[in-house]
PDB file of C-alpha atoms in Angstrom:
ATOM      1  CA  UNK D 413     -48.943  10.874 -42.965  1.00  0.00           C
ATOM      2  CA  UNK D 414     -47.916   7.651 -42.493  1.00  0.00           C
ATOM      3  CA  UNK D 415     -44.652   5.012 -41.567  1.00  0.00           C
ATOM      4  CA  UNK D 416     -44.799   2.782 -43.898  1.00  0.00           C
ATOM      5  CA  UNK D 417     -41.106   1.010 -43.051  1.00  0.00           C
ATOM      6  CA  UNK D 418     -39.101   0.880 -40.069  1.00  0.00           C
ATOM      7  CA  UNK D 419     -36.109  -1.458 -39.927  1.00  0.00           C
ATOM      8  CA  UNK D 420     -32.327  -1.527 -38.420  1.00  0.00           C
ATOM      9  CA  UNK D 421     -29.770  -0.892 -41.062  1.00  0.00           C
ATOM     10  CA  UNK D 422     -27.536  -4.077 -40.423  1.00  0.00           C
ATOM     11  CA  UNK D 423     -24.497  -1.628 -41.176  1.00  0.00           C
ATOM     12  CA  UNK D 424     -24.819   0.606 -39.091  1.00  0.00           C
ATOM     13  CA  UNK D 425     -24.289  -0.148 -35.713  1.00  0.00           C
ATOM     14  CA  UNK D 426     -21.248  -0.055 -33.129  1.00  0.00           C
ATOM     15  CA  UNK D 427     -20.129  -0.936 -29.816  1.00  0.00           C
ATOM     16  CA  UNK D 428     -18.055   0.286 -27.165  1.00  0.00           C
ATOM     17  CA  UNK D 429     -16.705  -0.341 -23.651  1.00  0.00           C
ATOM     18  CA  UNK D 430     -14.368   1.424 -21.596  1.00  0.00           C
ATOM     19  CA  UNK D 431     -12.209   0.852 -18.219  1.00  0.00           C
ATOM     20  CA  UNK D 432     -15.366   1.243 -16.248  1.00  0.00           C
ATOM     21  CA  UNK D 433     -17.378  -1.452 -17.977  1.00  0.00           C
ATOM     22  CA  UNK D 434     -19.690   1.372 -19.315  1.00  0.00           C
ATOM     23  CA  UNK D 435     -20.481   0.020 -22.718  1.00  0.00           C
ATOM     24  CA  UNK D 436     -22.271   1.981 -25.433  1.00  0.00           C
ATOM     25  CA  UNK D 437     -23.797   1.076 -28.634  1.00  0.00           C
ATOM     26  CA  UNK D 438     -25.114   2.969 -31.570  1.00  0.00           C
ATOM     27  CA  UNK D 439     -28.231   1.644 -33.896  1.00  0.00           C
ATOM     28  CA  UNK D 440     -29.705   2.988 -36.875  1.00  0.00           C
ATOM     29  CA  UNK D 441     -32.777   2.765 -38.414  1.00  0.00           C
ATOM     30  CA  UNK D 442     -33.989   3.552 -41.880  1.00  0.00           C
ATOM     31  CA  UNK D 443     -37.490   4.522 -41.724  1.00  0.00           C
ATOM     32  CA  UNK D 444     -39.761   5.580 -44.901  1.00  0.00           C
ATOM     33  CA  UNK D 445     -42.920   7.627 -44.505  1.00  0.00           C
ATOM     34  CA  UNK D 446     -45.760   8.436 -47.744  1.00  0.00           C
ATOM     35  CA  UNK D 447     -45.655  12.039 -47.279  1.00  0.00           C
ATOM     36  CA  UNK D 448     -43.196  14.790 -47.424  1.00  0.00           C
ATOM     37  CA  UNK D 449     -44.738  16.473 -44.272  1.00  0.00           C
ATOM     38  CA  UNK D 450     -43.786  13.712 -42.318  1.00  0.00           C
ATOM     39  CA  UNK D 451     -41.479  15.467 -40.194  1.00  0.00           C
ATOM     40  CA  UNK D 452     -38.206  14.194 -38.082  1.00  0.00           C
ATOM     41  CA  UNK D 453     -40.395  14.013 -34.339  1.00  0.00           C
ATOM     42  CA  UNK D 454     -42.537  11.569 -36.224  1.00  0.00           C
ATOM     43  CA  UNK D 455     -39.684  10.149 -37.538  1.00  0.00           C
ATOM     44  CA  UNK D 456     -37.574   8.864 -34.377  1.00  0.00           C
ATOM     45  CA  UNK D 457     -41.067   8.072 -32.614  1.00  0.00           C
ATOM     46  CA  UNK D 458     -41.631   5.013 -35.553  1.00  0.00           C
ATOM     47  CA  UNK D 459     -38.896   2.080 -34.245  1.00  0.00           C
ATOM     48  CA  UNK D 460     -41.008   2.267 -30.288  1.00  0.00           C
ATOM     49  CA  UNK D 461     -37.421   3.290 -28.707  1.00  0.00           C
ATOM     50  CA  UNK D 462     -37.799   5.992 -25.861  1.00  0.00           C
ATOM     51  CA  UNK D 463     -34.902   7.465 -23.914  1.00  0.00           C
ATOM     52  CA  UNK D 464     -34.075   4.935 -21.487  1.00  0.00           C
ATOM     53  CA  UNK D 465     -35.446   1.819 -23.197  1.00  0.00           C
ATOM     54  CA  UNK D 466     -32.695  -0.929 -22.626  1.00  0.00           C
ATOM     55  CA  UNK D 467     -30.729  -2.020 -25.578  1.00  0.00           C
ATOM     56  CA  UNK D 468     -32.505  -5.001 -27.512  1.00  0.00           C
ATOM     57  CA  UNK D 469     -32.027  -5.983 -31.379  1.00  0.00           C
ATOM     58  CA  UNK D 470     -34.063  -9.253 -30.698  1.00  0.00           C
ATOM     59  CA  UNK D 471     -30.925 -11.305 -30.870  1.00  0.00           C
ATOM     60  CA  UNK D 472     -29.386  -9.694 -27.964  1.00  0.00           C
ATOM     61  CA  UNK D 473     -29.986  -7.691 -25.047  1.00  0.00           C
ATOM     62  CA  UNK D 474     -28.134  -5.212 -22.864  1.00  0.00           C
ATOM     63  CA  UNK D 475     -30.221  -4.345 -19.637  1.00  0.00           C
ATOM     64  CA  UNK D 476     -27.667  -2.219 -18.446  1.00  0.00           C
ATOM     65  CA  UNK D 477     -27.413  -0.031 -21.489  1.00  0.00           C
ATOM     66  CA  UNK D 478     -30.586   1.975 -21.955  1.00  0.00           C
ATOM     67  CA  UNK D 479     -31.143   4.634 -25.081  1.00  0.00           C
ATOM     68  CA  UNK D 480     -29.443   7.781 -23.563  1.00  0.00           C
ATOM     69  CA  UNK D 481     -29.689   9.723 -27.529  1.00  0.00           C
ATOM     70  CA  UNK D 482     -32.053  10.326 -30.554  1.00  0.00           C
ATOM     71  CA  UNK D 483     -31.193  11.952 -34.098  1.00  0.00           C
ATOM     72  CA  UNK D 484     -33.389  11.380 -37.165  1.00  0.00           C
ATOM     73  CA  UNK D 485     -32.282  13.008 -40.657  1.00  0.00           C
ATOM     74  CA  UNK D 486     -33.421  12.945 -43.841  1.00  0.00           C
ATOM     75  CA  UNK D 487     -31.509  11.222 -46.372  1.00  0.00           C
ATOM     76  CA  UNK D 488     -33.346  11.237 -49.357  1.00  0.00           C
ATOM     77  CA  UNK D 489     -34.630  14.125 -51.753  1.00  0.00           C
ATOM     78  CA  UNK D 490     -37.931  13.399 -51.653  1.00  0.00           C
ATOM     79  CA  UNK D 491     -38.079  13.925 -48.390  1.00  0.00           C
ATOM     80  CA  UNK D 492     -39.623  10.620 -47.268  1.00  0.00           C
ATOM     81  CA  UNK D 493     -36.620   8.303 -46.161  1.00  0.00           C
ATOM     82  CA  UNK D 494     -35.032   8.900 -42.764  1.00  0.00           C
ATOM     83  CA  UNK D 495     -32.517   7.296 -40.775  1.00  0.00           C
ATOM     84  CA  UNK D 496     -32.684   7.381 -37.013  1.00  0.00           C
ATOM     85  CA  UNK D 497     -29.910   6.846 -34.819  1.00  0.00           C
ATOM     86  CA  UNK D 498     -30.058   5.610 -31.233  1.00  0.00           C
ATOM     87  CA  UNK D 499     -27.431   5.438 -28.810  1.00  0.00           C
ATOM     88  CA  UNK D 500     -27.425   3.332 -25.871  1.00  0.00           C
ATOM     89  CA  UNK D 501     -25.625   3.054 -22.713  1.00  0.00           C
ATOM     90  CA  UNK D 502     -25.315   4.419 -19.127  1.00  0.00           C
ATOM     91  CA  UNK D 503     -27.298   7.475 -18.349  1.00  0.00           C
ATOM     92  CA  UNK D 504     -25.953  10.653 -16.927  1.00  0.00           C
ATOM     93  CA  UNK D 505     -27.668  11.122 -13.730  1.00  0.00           C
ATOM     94  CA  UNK D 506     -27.164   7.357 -13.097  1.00  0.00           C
ATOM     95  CA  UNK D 507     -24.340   7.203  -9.633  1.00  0.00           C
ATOM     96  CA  UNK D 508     -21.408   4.931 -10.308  1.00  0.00           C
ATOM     97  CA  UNK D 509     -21.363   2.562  -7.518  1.00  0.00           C
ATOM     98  CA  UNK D 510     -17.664   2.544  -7.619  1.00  0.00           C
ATOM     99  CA  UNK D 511     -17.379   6.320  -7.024  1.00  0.00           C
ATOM    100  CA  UNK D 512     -19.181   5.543  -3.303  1.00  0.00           C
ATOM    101  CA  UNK D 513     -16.957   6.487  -0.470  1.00  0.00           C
ATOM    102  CA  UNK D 514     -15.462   3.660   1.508  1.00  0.00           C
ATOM    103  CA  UNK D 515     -17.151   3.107   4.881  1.00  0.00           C
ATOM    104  CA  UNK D 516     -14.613   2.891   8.101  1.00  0.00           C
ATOM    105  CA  UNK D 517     -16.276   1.619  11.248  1.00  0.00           C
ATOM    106  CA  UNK D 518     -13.880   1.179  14.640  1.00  0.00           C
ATOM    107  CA  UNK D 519     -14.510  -1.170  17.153  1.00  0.00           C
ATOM    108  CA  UNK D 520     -13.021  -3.792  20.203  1.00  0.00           C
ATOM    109  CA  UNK D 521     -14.862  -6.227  19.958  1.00  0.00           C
ATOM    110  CA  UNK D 522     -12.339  -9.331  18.800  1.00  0.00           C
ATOM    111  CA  UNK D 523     -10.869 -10.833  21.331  1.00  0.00           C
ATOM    112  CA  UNK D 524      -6.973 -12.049  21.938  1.00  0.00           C
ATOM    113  CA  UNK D 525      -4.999 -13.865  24.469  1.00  0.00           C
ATOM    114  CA  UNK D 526      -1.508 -13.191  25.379  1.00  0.00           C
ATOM    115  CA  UNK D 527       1.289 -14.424  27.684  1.00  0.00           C
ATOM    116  CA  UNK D 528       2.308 -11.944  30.532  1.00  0.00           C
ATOM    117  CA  UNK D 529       4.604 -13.087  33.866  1.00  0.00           C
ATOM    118  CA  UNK D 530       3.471  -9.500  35.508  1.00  0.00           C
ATOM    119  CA  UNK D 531      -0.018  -7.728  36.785  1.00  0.00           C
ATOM    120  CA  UNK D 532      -1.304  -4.564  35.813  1.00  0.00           C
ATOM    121  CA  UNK D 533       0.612  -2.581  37.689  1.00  0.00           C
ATOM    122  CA  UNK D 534       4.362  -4.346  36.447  1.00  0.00           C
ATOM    123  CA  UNK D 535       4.071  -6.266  39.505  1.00  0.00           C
ATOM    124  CA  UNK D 536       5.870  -9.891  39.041  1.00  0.00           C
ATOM    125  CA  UNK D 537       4.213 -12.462  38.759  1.00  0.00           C
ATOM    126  CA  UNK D 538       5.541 -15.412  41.296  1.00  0.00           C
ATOM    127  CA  UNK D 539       4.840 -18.035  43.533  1.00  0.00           C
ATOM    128  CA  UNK D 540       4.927 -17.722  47.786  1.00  0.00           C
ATOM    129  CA  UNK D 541       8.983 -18.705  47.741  1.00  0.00           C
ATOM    130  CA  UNK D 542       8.865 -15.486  45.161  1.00  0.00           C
ATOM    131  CA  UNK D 543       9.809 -17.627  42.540  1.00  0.00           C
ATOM    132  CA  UNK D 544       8.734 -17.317  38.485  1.00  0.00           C
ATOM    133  CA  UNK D 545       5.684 -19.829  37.303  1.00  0.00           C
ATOM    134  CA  UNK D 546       6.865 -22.330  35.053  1.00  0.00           C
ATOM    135  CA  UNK D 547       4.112 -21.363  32.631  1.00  0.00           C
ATOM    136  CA  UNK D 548       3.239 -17.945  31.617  1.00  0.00           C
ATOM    137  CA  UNK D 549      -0.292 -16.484  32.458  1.00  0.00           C
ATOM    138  CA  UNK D 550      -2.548 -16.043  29.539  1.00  0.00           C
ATOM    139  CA  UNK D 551      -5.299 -13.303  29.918  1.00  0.00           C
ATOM    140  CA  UNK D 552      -7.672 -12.002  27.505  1.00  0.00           C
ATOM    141  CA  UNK D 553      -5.820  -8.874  25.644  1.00  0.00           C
ATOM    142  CA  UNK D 554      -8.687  -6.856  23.439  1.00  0.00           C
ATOM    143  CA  UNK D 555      -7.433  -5.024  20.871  1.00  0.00           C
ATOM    144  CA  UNK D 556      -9.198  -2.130  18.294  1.00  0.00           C
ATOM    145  CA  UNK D 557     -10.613  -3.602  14.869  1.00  0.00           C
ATOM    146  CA  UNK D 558     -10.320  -1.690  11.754  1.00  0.00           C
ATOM    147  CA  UNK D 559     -13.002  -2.553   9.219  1.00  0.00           C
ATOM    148  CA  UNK D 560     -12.743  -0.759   5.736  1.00  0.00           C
ATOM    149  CA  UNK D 561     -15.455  -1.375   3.166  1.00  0.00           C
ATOM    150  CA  UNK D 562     -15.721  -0.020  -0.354  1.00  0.00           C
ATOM    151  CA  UNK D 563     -17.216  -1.157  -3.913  1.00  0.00           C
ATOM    152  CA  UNK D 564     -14.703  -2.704  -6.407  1.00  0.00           C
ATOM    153  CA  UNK D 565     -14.855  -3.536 -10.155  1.00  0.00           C
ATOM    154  CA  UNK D 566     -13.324  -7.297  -8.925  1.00  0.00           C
ATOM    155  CA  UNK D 567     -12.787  -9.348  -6.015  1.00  0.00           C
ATOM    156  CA  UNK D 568      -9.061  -8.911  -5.154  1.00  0.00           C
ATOM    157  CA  UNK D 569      -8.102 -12.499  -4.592  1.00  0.00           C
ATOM    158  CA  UNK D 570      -4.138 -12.093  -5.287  1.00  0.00           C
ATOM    159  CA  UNK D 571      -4.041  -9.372  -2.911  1.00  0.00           C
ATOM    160  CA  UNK D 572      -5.840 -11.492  -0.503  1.00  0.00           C
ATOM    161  CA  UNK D 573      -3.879 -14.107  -0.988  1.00  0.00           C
ATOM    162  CA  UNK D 574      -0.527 -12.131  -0.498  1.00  0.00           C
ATOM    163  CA  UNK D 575      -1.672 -10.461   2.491  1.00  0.00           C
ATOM    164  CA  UNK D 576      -3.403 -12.990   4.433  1.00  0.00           C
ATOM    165  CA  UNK D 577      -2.449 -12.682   7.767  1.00  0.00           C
ATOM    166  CA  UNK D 578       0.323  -9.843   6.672  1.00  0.00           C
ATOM    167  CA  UNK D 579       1.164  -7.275   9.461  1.00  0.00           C
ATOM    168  CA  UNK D 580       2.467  -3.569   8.386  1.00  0.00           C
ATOM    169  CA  UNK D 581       6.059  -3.191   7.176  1.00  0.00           C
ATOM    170  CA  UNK D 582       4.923   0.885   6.851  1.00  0.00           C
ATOM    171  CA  UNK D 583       3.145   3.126   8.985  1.00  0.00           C
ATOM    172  CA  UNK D 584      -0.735   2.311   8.885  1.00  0.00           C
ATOM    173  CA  UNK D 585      -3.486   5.030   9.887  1.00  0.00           C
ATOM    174  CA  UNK D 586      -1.556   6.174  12.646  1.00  0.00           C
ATOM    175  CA  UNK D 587       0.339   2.954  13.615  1.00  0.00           C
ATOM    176  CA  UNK D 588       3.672   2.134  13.471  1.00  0.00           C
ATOM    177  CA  UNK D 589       5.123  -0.920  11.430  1.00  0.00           C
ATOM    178  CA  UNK D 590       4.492  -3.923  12.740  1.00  0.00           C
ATOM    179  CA  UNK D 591       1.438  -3.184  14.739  1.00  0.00           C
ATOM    180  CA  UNK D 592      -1.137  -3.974  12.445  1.00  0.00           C
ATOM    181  CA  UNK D 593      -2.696  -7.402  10.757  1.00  0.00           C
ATOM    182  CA  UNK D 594      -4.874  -8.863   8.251  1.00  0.00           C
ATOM    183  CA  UNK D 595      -7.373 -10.275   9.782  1.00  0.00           C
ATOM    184  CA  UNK D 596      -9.686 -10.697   6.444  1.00  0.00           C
ATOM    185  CA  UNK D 597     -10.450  -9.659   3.262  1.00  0.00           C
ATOM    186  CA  UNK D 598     -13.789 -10.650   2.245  1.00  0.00           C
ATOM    187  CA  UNK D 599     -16.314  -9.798  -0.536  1.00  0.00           C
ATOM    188  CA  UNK D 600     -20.280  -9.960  -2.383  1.00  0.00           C
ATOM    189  CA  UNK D 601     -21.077  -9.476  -5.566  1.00  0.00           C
ATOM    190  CA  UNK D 602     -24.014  -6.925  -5.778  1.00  0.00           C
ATOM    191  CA  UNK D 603     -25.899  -6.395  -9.206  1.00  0.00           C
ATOM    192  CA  UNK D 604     -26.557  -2.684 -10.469  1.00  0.00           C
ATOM    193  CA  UNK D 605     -29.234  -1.931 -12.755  1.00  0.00           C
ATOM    194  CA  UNK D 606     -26.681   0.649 -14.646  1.00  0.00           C
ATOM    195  CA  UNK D 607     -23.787  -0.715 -14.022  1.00  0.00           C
ATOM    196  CA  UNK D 608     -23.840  -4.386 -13.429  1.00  0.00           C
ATOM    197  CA  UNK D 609     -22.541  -6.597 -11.110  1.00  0.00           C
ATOM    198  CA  UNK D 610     -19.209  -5.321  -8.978  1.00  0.00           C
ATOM    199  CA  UNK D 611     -17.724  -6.705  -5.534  1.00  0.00           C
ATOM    200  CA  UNK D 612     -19.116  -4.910  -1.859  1.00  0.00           C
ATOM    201  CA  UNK D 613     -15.283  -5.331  -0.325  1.00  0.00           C
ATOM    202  CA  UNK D 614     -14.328  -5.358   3.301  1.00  0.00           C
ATOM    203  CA  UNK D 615     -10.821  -5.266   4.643  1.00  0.00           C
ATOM    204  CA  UNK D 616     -10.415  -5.842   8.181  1.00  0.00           C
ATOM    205  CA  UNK D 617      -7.548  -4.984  10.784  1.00  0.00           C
ATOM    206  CA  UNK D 618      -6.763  -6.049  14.321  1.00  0.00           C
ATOM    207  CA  UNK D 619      -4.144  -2.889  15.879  1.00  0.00           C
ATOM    208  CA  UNK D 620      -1.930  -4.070  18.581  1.00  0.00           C
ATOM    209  CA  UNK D 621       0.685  -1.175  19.882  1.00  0.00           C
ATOM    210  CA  UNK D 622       3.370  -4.501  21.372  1.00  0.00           C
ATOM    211  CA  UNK D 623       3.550  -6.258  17.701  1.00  0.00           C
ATOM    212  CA  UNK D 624       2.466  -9.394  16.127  1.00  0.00           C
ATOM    213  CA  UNK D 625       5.631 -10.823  17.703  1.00  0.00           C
ATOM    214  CA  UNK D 626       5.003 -14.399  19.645  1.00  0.00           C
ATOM    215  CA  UNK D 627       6.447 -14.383  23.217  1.00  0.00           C
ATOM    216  CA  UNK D 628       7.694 -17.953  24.290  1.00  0.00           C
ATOM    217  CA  UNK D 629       8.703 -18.698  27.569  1.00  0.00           C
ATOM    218  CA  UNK D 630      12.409 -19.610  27.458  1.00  0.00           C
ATOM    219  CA  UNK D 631      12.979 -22.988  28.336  1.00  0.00           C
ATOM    220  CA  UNK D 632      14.249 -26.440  27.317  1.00  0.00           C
ATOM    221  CA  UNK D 633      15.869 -30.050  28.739  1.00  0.00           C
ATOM    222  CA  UNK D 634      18.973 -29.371  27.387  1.00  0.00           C
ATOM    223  CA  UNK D 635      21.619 -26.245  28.214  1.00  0.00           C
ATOM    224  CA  UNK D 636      24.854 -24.655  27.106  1.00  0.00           C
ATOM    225  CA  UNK D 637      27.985 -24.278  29.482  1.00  0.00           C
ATOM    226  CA  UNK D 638      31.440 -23.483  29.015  1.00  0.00           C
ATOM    227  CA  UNK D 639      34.170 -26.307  29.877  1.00  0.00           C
ATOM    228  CA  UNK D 640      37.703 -25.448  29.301  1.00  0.00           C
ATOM    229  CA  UNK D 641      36.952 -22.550  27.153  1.00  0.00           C
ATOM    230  CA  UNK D 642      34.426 -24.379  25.156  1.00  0.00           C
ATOM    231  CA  UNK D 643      30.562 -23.928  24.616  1.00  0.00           C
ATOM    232  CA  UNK D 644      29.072 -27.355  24.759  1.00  0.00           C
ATOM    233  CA  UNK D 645      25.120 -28.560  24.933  1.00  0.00           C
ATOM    234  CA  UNK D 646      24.306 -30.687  27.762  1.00  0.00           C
ATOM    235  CA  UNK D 647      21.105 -32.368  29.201  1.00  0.00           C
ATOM    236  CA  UNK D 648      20.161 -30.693  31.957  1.00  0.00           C
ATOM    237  CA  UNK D 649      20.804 -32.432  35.498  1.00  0.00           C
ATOM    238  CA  UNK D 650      19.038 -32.212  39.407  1.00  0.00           C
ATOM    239  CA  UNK D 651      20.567 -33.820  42.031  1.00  0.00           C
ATOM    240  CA  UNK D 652      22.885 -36.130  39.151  1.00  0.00           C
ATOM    241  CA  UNK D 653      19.786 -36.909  37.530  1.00  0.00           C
ATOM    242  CA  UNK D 654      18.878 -35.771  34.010  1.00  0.00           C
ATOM    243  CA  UNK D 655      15.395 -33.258  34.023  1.00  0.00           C
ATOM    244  CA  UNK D 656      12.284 -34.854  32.368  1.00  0.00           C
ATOM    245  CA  UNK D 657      10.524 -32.114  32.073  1.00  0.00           C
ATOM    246  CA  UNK D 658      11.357 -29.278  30.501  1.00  0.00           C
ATOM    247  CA  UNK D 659      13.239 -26.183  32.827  1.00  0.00           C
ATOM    248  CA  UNK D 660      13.268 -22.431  32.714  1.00  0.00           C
ATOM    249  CA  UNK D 661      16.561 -21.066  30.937  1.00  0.00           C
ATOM    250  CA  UNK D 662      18.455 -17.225  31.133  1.00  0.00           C
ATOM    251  CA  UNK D 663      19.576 -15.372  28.010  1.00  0.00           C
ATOM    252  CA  UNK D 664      22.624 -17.357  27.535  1.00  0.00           C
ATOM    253  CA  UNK D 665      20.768 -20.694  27.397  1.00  0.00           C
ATOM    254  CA  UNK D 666      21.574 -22.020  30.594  1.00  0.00           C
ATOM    255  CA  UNK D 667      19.526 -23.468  33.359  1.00  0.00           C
ATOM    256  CA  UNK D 668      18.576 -20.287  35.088  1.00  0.00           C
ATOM    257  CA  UNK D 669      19.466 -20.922  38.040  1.00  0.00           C
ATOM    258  CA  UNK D 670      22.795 -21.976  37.576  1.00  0.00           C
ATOM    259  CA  UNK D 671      23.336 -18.376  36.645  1.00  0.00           C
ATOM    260  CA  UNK D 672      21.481 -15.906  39.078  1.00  0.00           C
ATOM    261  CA  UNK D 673      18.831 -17.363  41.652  1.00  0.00           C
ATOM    262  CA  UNK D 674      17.125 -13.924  41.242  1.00  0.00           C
ATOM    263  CA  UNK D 675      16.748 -14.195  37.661  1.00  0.00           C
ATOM    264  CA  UNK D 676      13.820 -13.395  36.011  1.00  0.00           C
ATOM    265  CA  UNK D 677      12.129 -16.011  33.256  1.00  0.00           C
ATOM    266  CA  UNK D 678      12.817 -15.262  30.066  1.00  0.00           C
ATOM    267  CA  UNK D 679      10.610 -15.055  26.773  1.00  0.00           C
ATOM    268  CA  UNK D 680      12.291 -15.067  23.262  1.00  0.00           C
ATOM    269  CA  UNK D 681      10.813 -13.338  20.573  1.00  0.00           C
ATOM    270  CA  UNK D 682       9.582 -14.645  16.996  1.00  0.00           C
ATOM    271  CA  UNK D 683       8.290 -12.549  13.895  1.00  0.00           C
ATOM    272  CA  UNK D 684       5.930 -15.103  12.736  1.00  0.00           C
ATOM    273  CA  UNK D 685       4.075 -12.742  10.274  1.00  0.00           C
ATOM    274  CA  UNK D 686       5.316 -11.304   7.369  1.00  0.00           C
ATOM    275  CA  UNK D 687       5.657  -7.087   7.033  1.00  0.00           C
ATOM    276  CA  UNK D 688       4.301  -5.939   3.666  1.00  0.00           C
ATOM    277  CA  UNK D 689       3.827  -2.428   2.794  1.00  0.00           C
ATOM    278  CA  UNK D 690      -0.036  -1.196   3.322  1.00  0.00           C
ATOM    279  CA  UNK D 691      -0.320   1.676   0.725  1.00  0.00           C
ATOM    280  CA  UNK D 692      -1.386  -1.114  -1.373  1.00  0.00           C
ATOM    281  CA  UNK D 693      -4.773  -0.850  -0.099  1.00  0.00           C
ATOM    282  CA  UNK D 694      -4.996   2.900  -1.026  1.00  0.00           C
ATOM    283  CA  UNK D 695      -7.208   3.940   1.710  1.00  0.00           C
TER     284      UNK D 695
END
């Protein structure tokens, strides 16, 4: 009761891959024992391949494929040839890294300036003669941080490209359009024994309820005013003499106060970031 032969039948064998990168193979061996009684256990036990024994012909090697099936039959009459055939590739009970849940974590901590001309309260801002600061106050303006992270098959770089510093043009866990950035989309390749190497991906989010907007104060060296019907530019003039520095201006780009003494400074408003729908990110 002897094995006398054990070899890989060069035709015989197969490969496979699907849209998950699980990859399968199929190898067959044609083993010969001396004695009829030799029976199929013995049989499949001769080529030294267990269930979960990587794939490896000698000439190449799949770690992440391991022997996951075992059939020996008898192909011969006399009752001594066999073939056994060995399948390889991911095992059952083996978790899919890809399958985890994505990981959502909240926090303040970034920190942003913006401009403001009042207090906390609404309150103006002015000077003792009640009058609006040339420059705008910048405080510190904390704002929540959205961090998503989740395991991916590839690093997304066109999407990160595309939506590099992108705010919302759709409604975005909770928020309204235009209320939410890109701060970052970053990524690590991790290596799985079953599966193989895939991406650890984190998206990250600053919220902001006022818009991605920039404020800028309103104001210039040159203003428009009407003579004889007509709107004309015009450098701006004190006393006869022509401003060097720059001066606050109302709606209608004139020096403010020309207009109304008791007007207020004006900021103009610029979308500097572009709105791109976020159900792209399928979170």
């Amino acid at each position: 009761m002897t094995v006398i032969s054990s070899k890989p039948l060069k035709q015989s064998r197969s490969f496979e891959v699907d849209e998950n990168n699980n990859r399968t193979y199929n190898v067959t061996y044609q083993v010969i024992t001396d004695s009829t009684s030799d029976g199929a256990l013995l049989v499949a036990n001769a080529p030294g391949i267990s269930i979960g024994t990587p794939y490896n012909t000698g000439t190449e090697a799949d770690p992440l494929a391991v022997c996951i099936g075992i059939s020996s039959e008898c192909v011969v009459d006399d009752g001594k040839q066999w073939h056994v055939s060995f399948e390889f590739g991911k095992m059952e009970n083996e978790e899919n890294p890809l399958n985890e849940p994505a990981e959502v974590e909240w926090s303040f901590a970034a920190q942003h300036k913006r401009l403001t001309d009042t207090d906390y309260q609404g309150n103006a801002i002015v000077n003792t003669a009640k009058d609006p600061f040339a420059e705008a106050i910048e405080i510190d303006d904390s704002r929540p941080i959205l961090r998503v992270t989740r395991n991916e098959a590839n690093f997304p770089l066109d999407l990160a490209y595309q939506y590099k510093d992108a705010i919302n043009a759709t409604p975005f866990f909770g928020a309204q359009p235009h209320s939410v950035k890109v701060v970052s989309i970053s990524s690590r390749r991790i290596f799985d024994q079953t599966y193989g190497y895939y991406w650890q991906t984190s998206y990250e989010f600053a919220f902001d309820p006022s818009g991605w907007d920039k404020l800028i104060l309103n104001q210039g060296m040159k203003e428009i005013v009407t003579i004889n019907d007509k709107k004309i530019k015009r450098h701006i003039r004190l006393q006869g003499e022509k401003i060097t520095e720059p001066e606050l201006l109302n709606e209608e780009g004139q020096y403010l106060y020309h207009s109304n003494m008791d007007e207020a400074s004006v900021f103009l408003e610029f979308r500097v970031y572009q709105p791109l729908p976020f159900d792209v990110f399928n979170f």
